[in-house]
Amino acid sequence: DGGITQSPKYLFRKEGQNVTLSCEQNLNHDAMYWYRQDPGQGLRLIYYSQIVNDFQKGDIAEGYSVSREKKESFPLTVTSAQKNPTAFYLCASSLIWGKGEQYFGPGTRLTVT
Amino acid sequence: AQTVTQSQPEMSVQEAETVTLSCTYDTSESDYYLFWYKQPPSRQMILVIRQEAYKQQNATENRFSVNFQKAAKSFSLKISDSQLGDAAMYFCAYSPTQGGSEKLVFGKGTKLTVNP
């Protein structure tokens, strides 16, 4: 089955540690995205990538980093510089020349204490 | 900058009844896409329906339909014959259509409760 996988579903880290969230897709989509969701908020874009080895900052990129070495993979690193890292993180993908819709993974709940 | 506003933080509906969720947006573009996404308690985001701005006909997917008013920049979602499984957060989203991938701009969501 084609889809987007994110692992793990729940992640716990101590403050001051970097942590990497995994996102893999087998939909052959060109573009991939990372969003953050906080209670009472919509989704806010962290980073996105339209092509391998290229990515762009979204609205809230500070304290995060990404890489896009393979078309299928778009890992997100939450660094110790991110002041409020506890949140729900969603990965999505889309076709470059599609009709705008993005397909989402199941998300990762990150808790930093 | 484009913005999406959902003015109803919470809505409730009786099972089998009809409910309408509101969404307004702001853009200077003439062509774009609009979406409704559903996020059930599992938190998986699911695409419910898509509308292309150049199409005047309102999109329909089974029990879900939209009322797209381009001049008013309004995009409401109507759920007919509501079912318990429709209970979820619903997000309205906007995307430009210049080609190439663009970010989605989301509203803050409406929590829908379905009462048996």
Coordinates of N, CA and C in Angstrom, one line a residue:
Chain A
D1 N 0.8 -1.2 0.0 CA 0.0 0.0 0.0 C 0.9 1.2 0.0
G2 N 0.5 2.2 -0.8 CA 1.2 3.5 -0.8 C 0.8 4.3 0.3
G3 N 1.8 5.1 0.9 CA 1.4 6.0 1.9 C 2.6 6.7 2.5
I4 N 2.4 7.4 3.6 CA 3.4 8.1 4.3 C 3.5 7.5 5.7
T5 N 4.7 7.2 6.1 CA 4.9 6.7 7.5 C 5.8 7.6 8.3
Q6 N 5.4 7.7 9.5 CA 6.2 8.5 10.5 C 6.5 7.7 11.7
S7 N 7.7 7.8 12.2 CA 8.0 7.0 13.3 C 9.0 7.8 14.2
P8 N 8.9 7.6 15.6 CA 7.8 6.8 16.2 C 6.6 7.6 16.4
K9 N 5.5 7.0 16.9 CA 4.2 7.7 17.1 C 4.4 8.6 18.4
Y10 N 5.1 8.1 19.4 CA 5.3 9.0 20.6 C 6.8 9.0 20.8
L11 N 7.4 10.2 21.2 CA 8.8 10.3 21.4 C 9.0 11.2 22.6
F12 N 9.9 10.8 23.5 CA 10.2 11.6 24.7 C 11.7 11.9 24.7
R13 N 12.0 13.1 25.0 CA 13.4 13.5 25.1 C 13.5 14.5 26.3
K14 N 14.8 14.5 26.7 CA 15.2 15.5 27.7 C 15.5 16.8 27.1
E15 N 15.2 17.9 27.8 CA 15.6 19.2 27.3 C 17.1 19.3 27.0
G16 N 17.4 19.9 25.9 CA 18.9 20.1 25.6 C 19.3 19.0 24.6
Q17 N 18.5 18.0 24.3 CA 18.9 17.0 23.4 C 18.3 17.3 22.0
N18 N 19.0 17.0 20.9 CA 18.5 17.0 19.6 C 17.7 15.7 19.4
V19 N 16.7 15.8 18.6 CA 15.9 14.6 18.2 C 15.5 14.7 16.8
T20 N 15.5 13.5 16.1 CA 15.2 13.4 14.7 C 13.9 12.6 14.5
L21 N 12.9 13.2 13.8 CA 11.7 12.6 13.5 C 11.8 12.1 12.0
S22 N 11.3 10.8 11.9 CA 11.4 10.2 10.6 C 10.1 10.4 9.7
C23 N 10.2 10.6 8.4 CA 9.1 10.6 7.5 C 9.5 10.0 6.2
E24 N 8.8 9.0 5.8 CA 9.1 8.2 4.6 C 7.8 8.1 3.8
Q25 N 7.9 8.3 2.4 CA 6.7 8.1 1.6 C 7.1 7.3 0.4
N26 N 6.1 6.4 -0.1 CA 6.3 5.6 -1.3 C 5.2 5.9 -2.3
L27 N 4.8 7.2 -2.3 CA 3.8 7.7 -3.3 C 4.4 8.2 -4.5
N28 N 5.8 8.3 -4.5 CA 6.5 8.9 -5.6 C 6.2 10.4 -5.8
H29 N 5.9 11.0 -4.6 CA 5.6 12.4 -4.6 C 6.9 13.2 -4.6
D30 N 6.9 14.4 -5.3 CA 8.1 15.2 -5.4 C 8.3 16.0 -4.1
A31 N 7.2 16.6 -3.6 CA 7.3 17.5 -2.6 C 7.0 16.9 -1.2
M32 N 7.7 17.4 -0.2 CA 7.4 16.9 1.2 C 7.4 18.1 2.1
Y33 N 6.7 18.0 3.2 CA 6.4 19.1 4.1 C 6.5 18.6 5.6
W34 N 6.9 19.5 6.5 CA 6.7 19.3 7.9 C 5.9 20.4 8.5
Y35 N 4.9 20.0 9.3 CA 4.0 20.9 10.0 C 4.1 20.6 11.5
R36 N 3.8 21.7 12.2 CA 3.7 21.5 13.7 C 2.2 21.9 14.0
Q37 N 1.6 21.1 15.0 CA 0.3 21.4 15.4 C 0.3 21.5 16.9
D38 N -0.2 22.6 17.4 CA -0.4 22.9 18.9 C -1.9 23.0 19.2
P39 N -2.2 22.8 20.4 CA -3.7 22.9 20.8 C -4.3 24.2 20.4
G40 N -5.4 24.2 19.8 CA -6.1 25.5 19.4 C -5.5 26.2 18.2
Q41 N -4.5 25.5 17.6 CA -3.9 26.2 16.4 C -4.2 25.3 15.2
G42 N -4.1 25.9 14.1 CA -4.1 25.1 12.9 C -2.7 24.5 12.7
L43 N -2.4 24.0 11.5 CA -1.1 23.5 11.2 C -0.2 24.6 10.7
R44 N 1.0 24.7 11.2 CA 2.0 25.7 10.8 C 3.2 25.0 10.2
L45 N 3.6 25.6 9.0 CA 4.6 25.0 8.2 C 6.0 25.2 8.8
I46 N 6.8 24.2 8.9 CA 8.2 24.3 9.4 C 9.2 24.4 8.3
Y47 N 9.2 23.4 7.4 CA 10.0 23.3 6.3 C 9.3 22.6 5.1
Y48 N 9.7 22.8 3.9 CA 9.2 22.0 2.8 C 10.3 21.9 1.8
S49 N 10.1 20.8 1.0 CA 11.1 20.5 0.0 C 10.4 20.1 -1.3
Q50 N 10.8 20.7 -2.4 CA 10.2 20.4 -3.7 C 10.9 19.4 -4.5
I51 N 12.2 19.2 -4.1 CA 13.1 18.3 -4.9 C 14.2 17.8 -4.0
V52 N 14.8 16.7 -4.4 CA 15.9 16.2 -3.6 C 17.0 17.2 -3.5
N53 N 17.6 17.3 -2.4 CA 18.8 18.2 -2.1 C 18.4 19.7 -2.1
D54 N 17.1 20.0 -2.0 CA 16.7 21.3 -1.9 C 15.5 21.4 -0.9
F55 N 15.5 22.5 -0.1 CA 14.4 22.7 0.9 C 14.3 24.1 1.2
Q56 N 13.1 24.5 1.7 CA 12.8 25.9 2.0 C 12.3 26.1 3.4
K57 N 12.6 27.2 4.0 CA 12.0 27.4 5.3 C 10.5 27.8 5.2
G58 N 9.8 27.3 6.2 CA 8.4 27.7 6.3 C 8.2 28.9 7.3
D59 N 7.1 28.9 7.9 CA 6.8 30.0 8.8 C 7.5 30.0 10.1
I60 N 7.8 28.8 10.6 CA 8.4 28.6 11.9 C 9.6 27.7 11.9
A61 N 10.6 28.0 11.1 CA 11.8 27.2 10.9 C 12.8 27.3 12.0
E62 N 12.8 28.3 12.8 CA 13.8 28.5 13.8 C 13.8 27.3 14.8
G63 N 15.0 26.8 15.0 CA 15.2 25.6 15.9 C 15.0 24.3 15.3
Y64 N 14.7 24.2 14.0 CA 14.6 23.0 13.3 C 15.5 22.9 12.1
S65 N 15.8 21.7 11.7 CA 16.6 21.5 10.5 C 16.1 20.2 9.8
V66 N 16.3 20.2 8.5 CA 15.9 19.1 7.6 C 17.0 18.7 6.7
S67 N 16.8 17.5 6.0 CA 17.6 17.1 4.9 C 16.7 16.4 3.9
R68 N 17.1 16.4 2.6 CA 16.3 15.7 1.6 C 17.3 15.0 0.7
E69 N 17.9 13.9 1.2 CA 18.9 13.2 0.4 C 18.3 12.2 -0.6
K70 N 17.1 11.8 -0.2 CA 16.4 10.8 -1.1 C 15.0 11.3 -1.3
K71 N 14.4 11.0 -2.4 CA 13.0 11.5 -2.7 C 12.0 11.0 -1.7
E72 N 12.3 9.8 -1.2 CA 11.3 9.1 -0.3 C 11.4 9.6 1.1
S73 N 12.4 10.3 1.5 CA 12.7 10.6 2.9 C 12.9 12.0 3.2
F74 N 12.3 12.5 4.3 CA 12.5 13.9 4.7 C 12.5 14.1 6.2
P75 N 13.6 13.7 6.8 CA 13.7 13.7 8.3 C 13.8 15.1 8.8
L76 N 13.2 15.3 10.0 CA 13.2 16.6 10.7 C 13.9 16.5 12.0
T77 N 14.9 17.4 12.2 CA 15.6 17.4 13.5 C 15.1 18.6 14.3
V78 N 14.7 18.3 15.5 CA 14.3 19.3 16.5 C 15.5 19.6 17.3
T79 N 16.1 20.7 17.2 CA 17.4 21.0 17.9 C 17.1 21.6 19.3
S80 N 18.1 21.7 20.1 CA 18.0 22.2 21.5 C 17.7 23.7 21.4
A81 N 17.8 24.3 20.2 CA 17.5 25.8 20.1 C 16.0 26.1 20.0
Q82 N 15.2 25.0 19.8 CA 13.8 25.2 19.7 C 13.3 25.4 21.1
K83 N 12.6 26.5 21.3 CA 12.3 26.9 22.7 C 11.1 26.1 23.2
N84 N 10.2 25.8 22.4 CA 9.0 25.0 22.8 C 8.8 23.8 21.9
P85 N 9.6 22.8 22.1 CA 9.5 21.7 21.1 C 8.4 20.7 21.3
T86 N 7.8 20.7 22.5 CA 6.7 19.7 22.7 C 5.5 20.1 21.8
A87 N 5.1 19.2 21.0 CA 4.0 19.4 20.0 C 3.8 18.1 19.2
F88 N 2.7 18.2 18.4 CA 2.4 17.1 17.4 C 3.0 17.5 16.1
Y89 N 3.8 16.6 15.5 CA 4.4 16.9 14.2 C 3.8 16.1 13.1
L90 N 3.5 16.7 12.0 CA 2.9 16.0 10.9 C 3.7 16.2 9.6
C91 N 3.9 15.1 8.9 CA 4.7 15.1 7.7 C 3.6 14.9 6.5
A92 N 3.9 15.6 5.4 CA 2.9 15.5 4.3 C 3.7 15.4 3.0
S93 N 3.1 15.0 1.9 CA 3.7 15.0 0.6 C 2.7 15.3 -0.5
S94 N 3.2 15.8 -1.6 CA 2.3 16.1 -2.7 C 3.0 16.0 -4.1
L95 N 2.3 15.9 -5.1 CA 2.8 16.0 -6.5 C 3.2 17.5 -6.8
I96 N 4.2 17.7 -7.5 CA 4.6 19.0 -7.9 C 3.5 19.6 -8.8
W97 N 3.1 18.9 -9.8 CA 2.1 19.4 -10.7 C 0.8 18.8 -10.5
G98 N 0.4 18.6 -9.3 CA -0.9 18.0 -8.9 C -1.9 19.1 -8.8
K99 N -2.9 18.8 -8.0 CA -4.0 19.7 -7.8 C -4.0 20.2 -6.4
G100 N -2.8 20.4 -5.8 CA -2.7 21.1 -4.6 C -2.8 20.3 -3.3
E101 N -3.5 19.1 -3.4 CA -3.7 18.4 -2.1 C -2.5 17.8 -1.6
Q102 N -2.4 17.8 -0.3 CA -1.3 17.1 0.4 C -1.8 15.9 1.1
Y103 N -1.0 14.9 1.2 CA -1.3 13.6 1.9 C -0.5 13.6 3.1
F104 N -1.1 13.2 4.2 CA -0.4 13.3 5.5 C -0.1 11.9 6.1
G105 N 1.0 11.9 6.9 CA 1.3 10.8 7.7 C 0.5 10.8 9.0
P106 N 0.7 9.8 9.8 CA -0.1 9.7 11.1 C 0.4 10.6 12.2
G107 N 1.6 11.2 12.0 CA 2.1 12.1 13.0 C 3.0 11.5 14.1
T108 N 3.8 12.4 14.7 CA 4.6 12.0 15.9 C 4.3 13.0 17.0
R109 N 4.0 12.5 18.2 CA 3.8 13.4 19.3 C 5.2 13.4 20.1
L110 N 5.8 14.6 20.1 CA 7.1 14.8 20.8 C 6.8 15.5 22.1
T111 N 7.4 14.9 23.1 CA 7.3 15.5 24.5 C 8.7 15.7 25.0
V112 N 9.1 17.0 25.3 CA 10.4 17.3 25.8 C 10.2 17.8 27.3
T113 N 11.0 17.2 28.2 CA 10.9 17.6 29.6 C 12.2 18.0 30.2
Chain B
A1 N -0.5 38.5 2.4 CA -0.4 37.1 2.7 C -1.8 36.5 2.8
Q2 N -1.9 35.2 2.3 CA -3.2 34.6 2.4 C -3.5 34.2 3.9
T3 N -4.8 34.3 4.2 CA -5.2 33.9 5.5 C -6.5 33.1 5.4
V4 N -6.7 32.2 6.3 CA -8.0 31.4 6.4 C -8.5 31.5 7.8
T5 N -9.8 31.8 7.8 CA -10.5 32.0 9.1 C -11.7 31.0 9.2
Q6 N -11.7 30.3 10.3 CA -12.8 29.5 10.7 C -13.4 30.1 12.0
S7 N -14.6 30.6 11.9 CA -15.1 31.4 13.0 C -15.8 30.6 14.1
Q8 N -16.0 29.3 13.8 CA -16.7 28.4 14.7 C -15.7 27.5 15.4
P9 N -15.3 27.7 16.6 CA -14.3 26.8 17.2 C -14.9 25.4 17.5
E10 N -16.2 25.4 17.8 CA -16.9 24.1 18.1 C -18.3 24.2 17.5
M11 N -18.7 23.0 17.0 CA -20.1 22.8 16.5 C -20.6 21.5 17.0
S12 N -21.9 21.3 17.1 CA -22.5 20.0 17.4 C -23.7 19.8 16.5
V13 N -24.0 18.5 16.3 CA -25.1 18.1 15.4 C -25.6 16.8 15.9
Q14 N -26.9 16.6 15.7 CA -27.5 15.3 16.0 C -27.3 14.3 14.9
E15 N -27.1 13.1 15.3 CA -26.9 12.1 14.3 C -28.1 12.1 13.3
A16 N -27.7 12.0 12.0 CA -28.6 12.0 10.8 C -29.1 13.4 10.4
E17 N -28.7 14.4 11.2 CA -29.0 15.8 10.8 C -27.9 16.3 9.9
T18 N -28.1 17.6 9.5 CA -27.2 18.3 8.6 C -26.5 19.4 9.3
V19 N -25.2 19.6 9.1 CA -24.5 20.7 9.7 C -23.6 21.4 8.7
T20 N -23.4 22.7 8.9 CA -22.6 23.5 8.0 C -21.5 24.1 8.7
L21 N -20.2 23.9 8.3 CA -19.1 24.5 8.9 C -18.6 25.7 8.0
S22 N -18.3 26.8 8.6 CA -17.9 28.0 7.9 C -16.4 28.2 7.7
C23 N -16.1 28.8 6.6 CA -14.7 29.2 6.3 C -14.6 30.4 5.4
T24 N -13.8 31.4 5.8 CA -13.6 32.5 4.9 C -12.1 32.6 4.7
Y25 N -11.7 33.2 3.6 CA -10.3 33.3 3.3 C -10.0 34.6 2.6
D26 N -8.7 35.0 2.6 CA -8.3 36.2 2.0 C -7.2 36.0 1.0
T27 N -7.3 36.4 -0.2 CA -6.3 36.2 -1.2 C -6.5 37.2 -2.3
S28 N -5.4 37.6 -2.9 CA -5.5 38.5 -4.1 C -5.4 37.7 -5.4
E29 N -5.2 36.4 -5.3 CA -5.1 35.6 -6.5 C -6.5 35.3 -7.0
S30 N -6.5 35.0 -8.3 CA -7.8 34.7 -9.0 C -8.0 33.2 -9.1
D31 N -6.9 32.4 -9.1 CA -7.0 31.0 -9.2 C -6.3 30.3 -8.0
Y32 N -6.9 29.3 -7.5 CA -6.4 28.7 -6.3 C -7.2 27.4 -6.0
Y33 N -6.8 26.7 -5.0 CA -7.5 25.5 -4.5 C -7.9 25.8 -3.1
L34 N -9.0 25.2 -2.7 CA -9.5 25.2 -1.3 C -9.8 23.7 -0.9
F35 N -9.6 23.4 0.3 CA -9.7 22.1 0.8 C -10.4 22.1 2.2
W36 N -11.1 21.0 2.5 CA -11.5 20.6 3.8 C -10.8 19.3 4.2
Y37 N -10.1 19.4 5.3 CA -9.5 18.2 5.9 C -10.2 17.8 7.2
K38 N -10.2 16.5 7.5 CA -10.8 16.0 8.7 C -9.7 15.4 9.5
Q39 N -9.7 15.7 10.8 CA -8.7 15.1 11.7 C -9.5 14.4 12.9
P40 N -9.7 13.1 12.8 CA -10.4 12.4 13.9 C -9.5 12.3 15.1
P41 N -10.0 11.7 16.2 CA -9.1 11.5 17.4 C -7.8 10.8 17.1
S42 N -7.7 10.0 16.1 CA -6.4 9.4 15.8 C -5.4 10.4 15.3
R43 N -5.8 11.6 14.9 CA -5.0 12.7 14.5 C -4.5 12.6 13.1
Q44 N -4.9 11.6 12.4 CA -4.5 11.5 11.0 C -5.3 12.5 10.2
M45 N -4.7 13.3 9.4 CA -5.3 14.3 8.6 C -5.8 13.6 7.3
I46 N -7.1 13.7 7.0 CA -7.7 13.1 5.9 C -8.4 14.1 5.0
L47 N -8.1 14.1 3.7 CA -8.7 15.0 2.8 C -10.2 14.7 2.6
V48 N -11.1 15.6 2.8 CA -12.5 15.4 2.6 C -13.0 15.8 1.3
I49 N -12.6 17.0 0.8 CA -13.1 17.6 -0.4 C -12.2 18.7 -0.9
R50 N -12.2 18.8 -2.2 CA -11.3 19.9 -2.9 C -12.2 20.7 -3.8
Q51 N -11.9 22.0 -3.9 CA -12.6 22.9 -4.8 C -11.5 23.7 -5.6
E52 N -11.7 23.7 -6.9 CA -10.8 24.6 -7.7 C -11.5 25.9 -8.0
A53 N -10.9 27.0 -7.7 CA -11.5 28.3 -7.8 C -12.1 28.6 -9.1
Y54 N -11.5 28.1 -10.2 CA -12.0 28.5 -11.5 C -13.3 27.7 -11.9
K55 N -13.6 26.7 -11.1 CA -14.8 26.0 -11.4 C -16.0 26.6 -10.5
Q56 N -17.0 26.9 -11.2 CA -18.2 27.5 -10.5 C -19.0 26.5 -9.8
Q57 N -19.0 25.3 -10.3 CA -19.8 24.2 -9.7 C -19.2 23.8 -8.3
N58 N -20.1 23.7 -7.3 CA -19.6 23.3 -6.0 C -19.3 21.8 -6.0
A59 N -18.1 21.5 -5.3 CA -17.7 20.1 -5.2 C -18.6 19.3 -4.3
T60 N -18.7 18.0 -4.6 CA -19.5 17.1 -3.8 C -18.8 15.8 -3.7
E61 N -18.8 15.2 -2.5 CA -18.2 13.9 -2.2 C -19.2 13.2 -1.3
N62 N -20.0 12.4 -1.9 CA -21.0 11.6 -1.1 C -21.8 12.5 -0.2
R63 N -21.7 12.4 1.2 CA -22.5 13.2 2.1 C -21.9 14.6 2.3
F64 N -20.7 14.9 1.7 CA -20.0 16.1 1.9 C -20.2 17.0 0.7
S65 N -20.5 18.3 0.9 CA -20.6 19.2 -0.2 C -20.1 20.6 0.3
V66 N -19.8 21.4 -0.7 CA -19.3 22.7 -0.3 C -20.2 23.8 -0.9
N67 N -20.2 25.0 -0.3 CA -20.9 26.1 -0.9 C -19.7 27.2 -1.1
F68 N -19.3 27.2 -2.3 CA -18.2 28.1 -2.7 C -18.7 29.4 -3.2
Q69 N -18.4 30.5 -2.6 CA -18.8 31.8 -3.0 C -17.5 32.6 -3.2
K70 N -17.1 32.7 -4.5 CA -15.8 33.2 -4.8 C -15.7 34.7 -4.5
A71 N -16.8 35.5 -4.8 CA -16.8 36.9 -4.6 C -16.7 37.2 -3.1
A72 N -17.4 36.4 -2.3 CA -17.4 36.6 -0.9 C -16.3 36.0 -0.2
K73 N -15.5 35.2 -0.9 CA -14.3 34.5 -0.4 C -14.8 33.6 0.8
S74 N -15.8 32.8 0.5 CA -16.4 32.0 1.5 C -16.4 30.5 1.0
F75 N -16.2 29.6 1.9 CA -16.1 28.2 1.4 C -16.6 27.3 2.6
S76 N -17.9 27.1 2.7 CA -18.4 26.3 3.8 C -18.6 24.9 3.4
L77 N -18.6 24.0 4.4 CA -18.7 22.6 4.2 C -20.0 22.1 4.8
K78 N -20.8 21.4 4.0 CA -22.1 20.9 4.5 C -21.9 19.4 4.6
I79 N -22.3 18.9 5.8 CA -22.3 17.4 6.1 C -23.7 17.0 6.2
S80 N -24.2 16.1 5.3 CA -25.6 15.6 5.4 C -25.6 14.3 6.1
D81 N -26.8 14.0 6.7 CA -26.9 12.7 7.3 C -25.7 12.4 8.2
S82 N -25.5 13.2 9.2 CA -24.3 13.1 10.0 C -24.2 11.8 10.7
Q83 N -23.0 11.2 10.8 CA -22.8 10.0 11.4 C -21.8 10.1 12.6
L84 N -21.8 9.2 13.5 CA -20.9 9.3 14.7 C -19.5 9.4 14.2
G85 N -19.1 8.7 13.1 CA -17.8 8.8 12.7 C -17.3 10.1 12.1
D86 N -18.3 11.0 11.9 CA -17.9 12.3 11.4 C -17.4 13.2 12.5
A87 N -17.5 12.8 13.7 CA -16.9 13.6 14.8 C -15.4 13.7 14.7
A88 N -15.0 15.0 14.6 CA -13.5 15.2 14.4 C -13.3 16.7 14.4
M89 N -12.0 17.1 14.3 CA -11.7 18.5 13.9 C -11.7 18.6 12.4
Y90 N -12.2 19.7 11.9 CA -12.3 20.0 10.5 C -11.5 21.2 10.2
F91 N -10.6 21.1 9.3 CA -9.7 22.3 8.9 C -10.0 22.7 7.5
C92 N -10.1 24.0 7.3 CA -10.2 24.5 6.0 C -8.8 25.0 5.6
A93 N -8.5 24.8 4.3 CA -7.1 25.1 3.8 C -7.1 25.7 2.4
Y94 N -6.1 26.5 2.2 CA -6.0 27.2 0.9 C -4.7 26.9 0.3
S95 N -4.6 26.8 -1.1 CA -3.4 26.6 -1.8 C -3.4 27.4 -3.1
P96 N -2.3 28.1 -3.4 CA -2.3 28.8 -4.7 C -2.1 27.7 -5.9
T97 N -2.3 28.1 -7.1 CA -2.2 27.2 -8.2 C -1.2 27.6 -9.3
Q98 N -0.1 28.3 -8.9 CA 0.8 28.7 -9.9 C 1.6 27.6 -10.5
G99 N 1.4 26.4 -10.0 CA 2.2 25.3 -10.4 C 3.3 25.1 -9.5
G100 N 3.8 23.9 -9.4 CA 4.8 23.7 -8.3 C 4.2 23.5 -7.0
S101 N 4.8 23.0 -6.1 CA 4.2 22.7 -4.8 C 4.2 24.0 -4.0
E102 N 3.2 24.3 -3.3 CA 3.1 25.4 -2.4 C 2.6 24.9 -1.0
K103 N 2.8 25.7 -0.1 CA 2.3 25.3 1.2 C 0.8 25.5 1.3
L104 N 0.2 24.8 2.1 CA -1.2 25.0 2.5 C -1.3 26.0 3.6
V105 N -2.3 26.8 3.6 CA -2.5 27.8 4.7 C -3.8 27.2 5.3
F106 N -3.7 26.9 6.6 CA -4.8 26.3 7.3 C -5.5 27.3 8.2
G107 N -6.8 27.1 8.4 CA -7.5 27.8 9.5 C -7.3 27.0 10.8
K108 N -7.8 27.6 11.9 CA -7.5 27.0 13.2 C -8.4 25.8 13.5
G109 N -9.4 25.5 12.7 CA -10.2 24.3 12.9 C -11.5 24.5 13.6
T110 N -12.4 23.6 13.3 CA -13.7 23.5 14.0 C -13.9 22.1 14.6
K111 N -14.1 22.0 15.8 CA -14.4 20.7 16.5 C -15.8 20.4 16.3
L112 N -16.1 19.3 15.6 CA -17.5 18.8 15.4 C -17.8 17.7 16.3
T113 N -18.9 17.8 17.1 CA -19.4 16.7 17.9 C -20.7 16.2 17.3
V114 N -20.8 14.9 17.2 CA -22.0 14.3 16.7 C -22.7 13.6 17.9
N115 N -23.9 14.0 18.2 CA -24.7 13.5 19.3 C -25.6 12.4 18.8
P116 N -25.6 11.2 19.5 CA -26.5 10.1 19.1 C -27.9 10.3 19.4

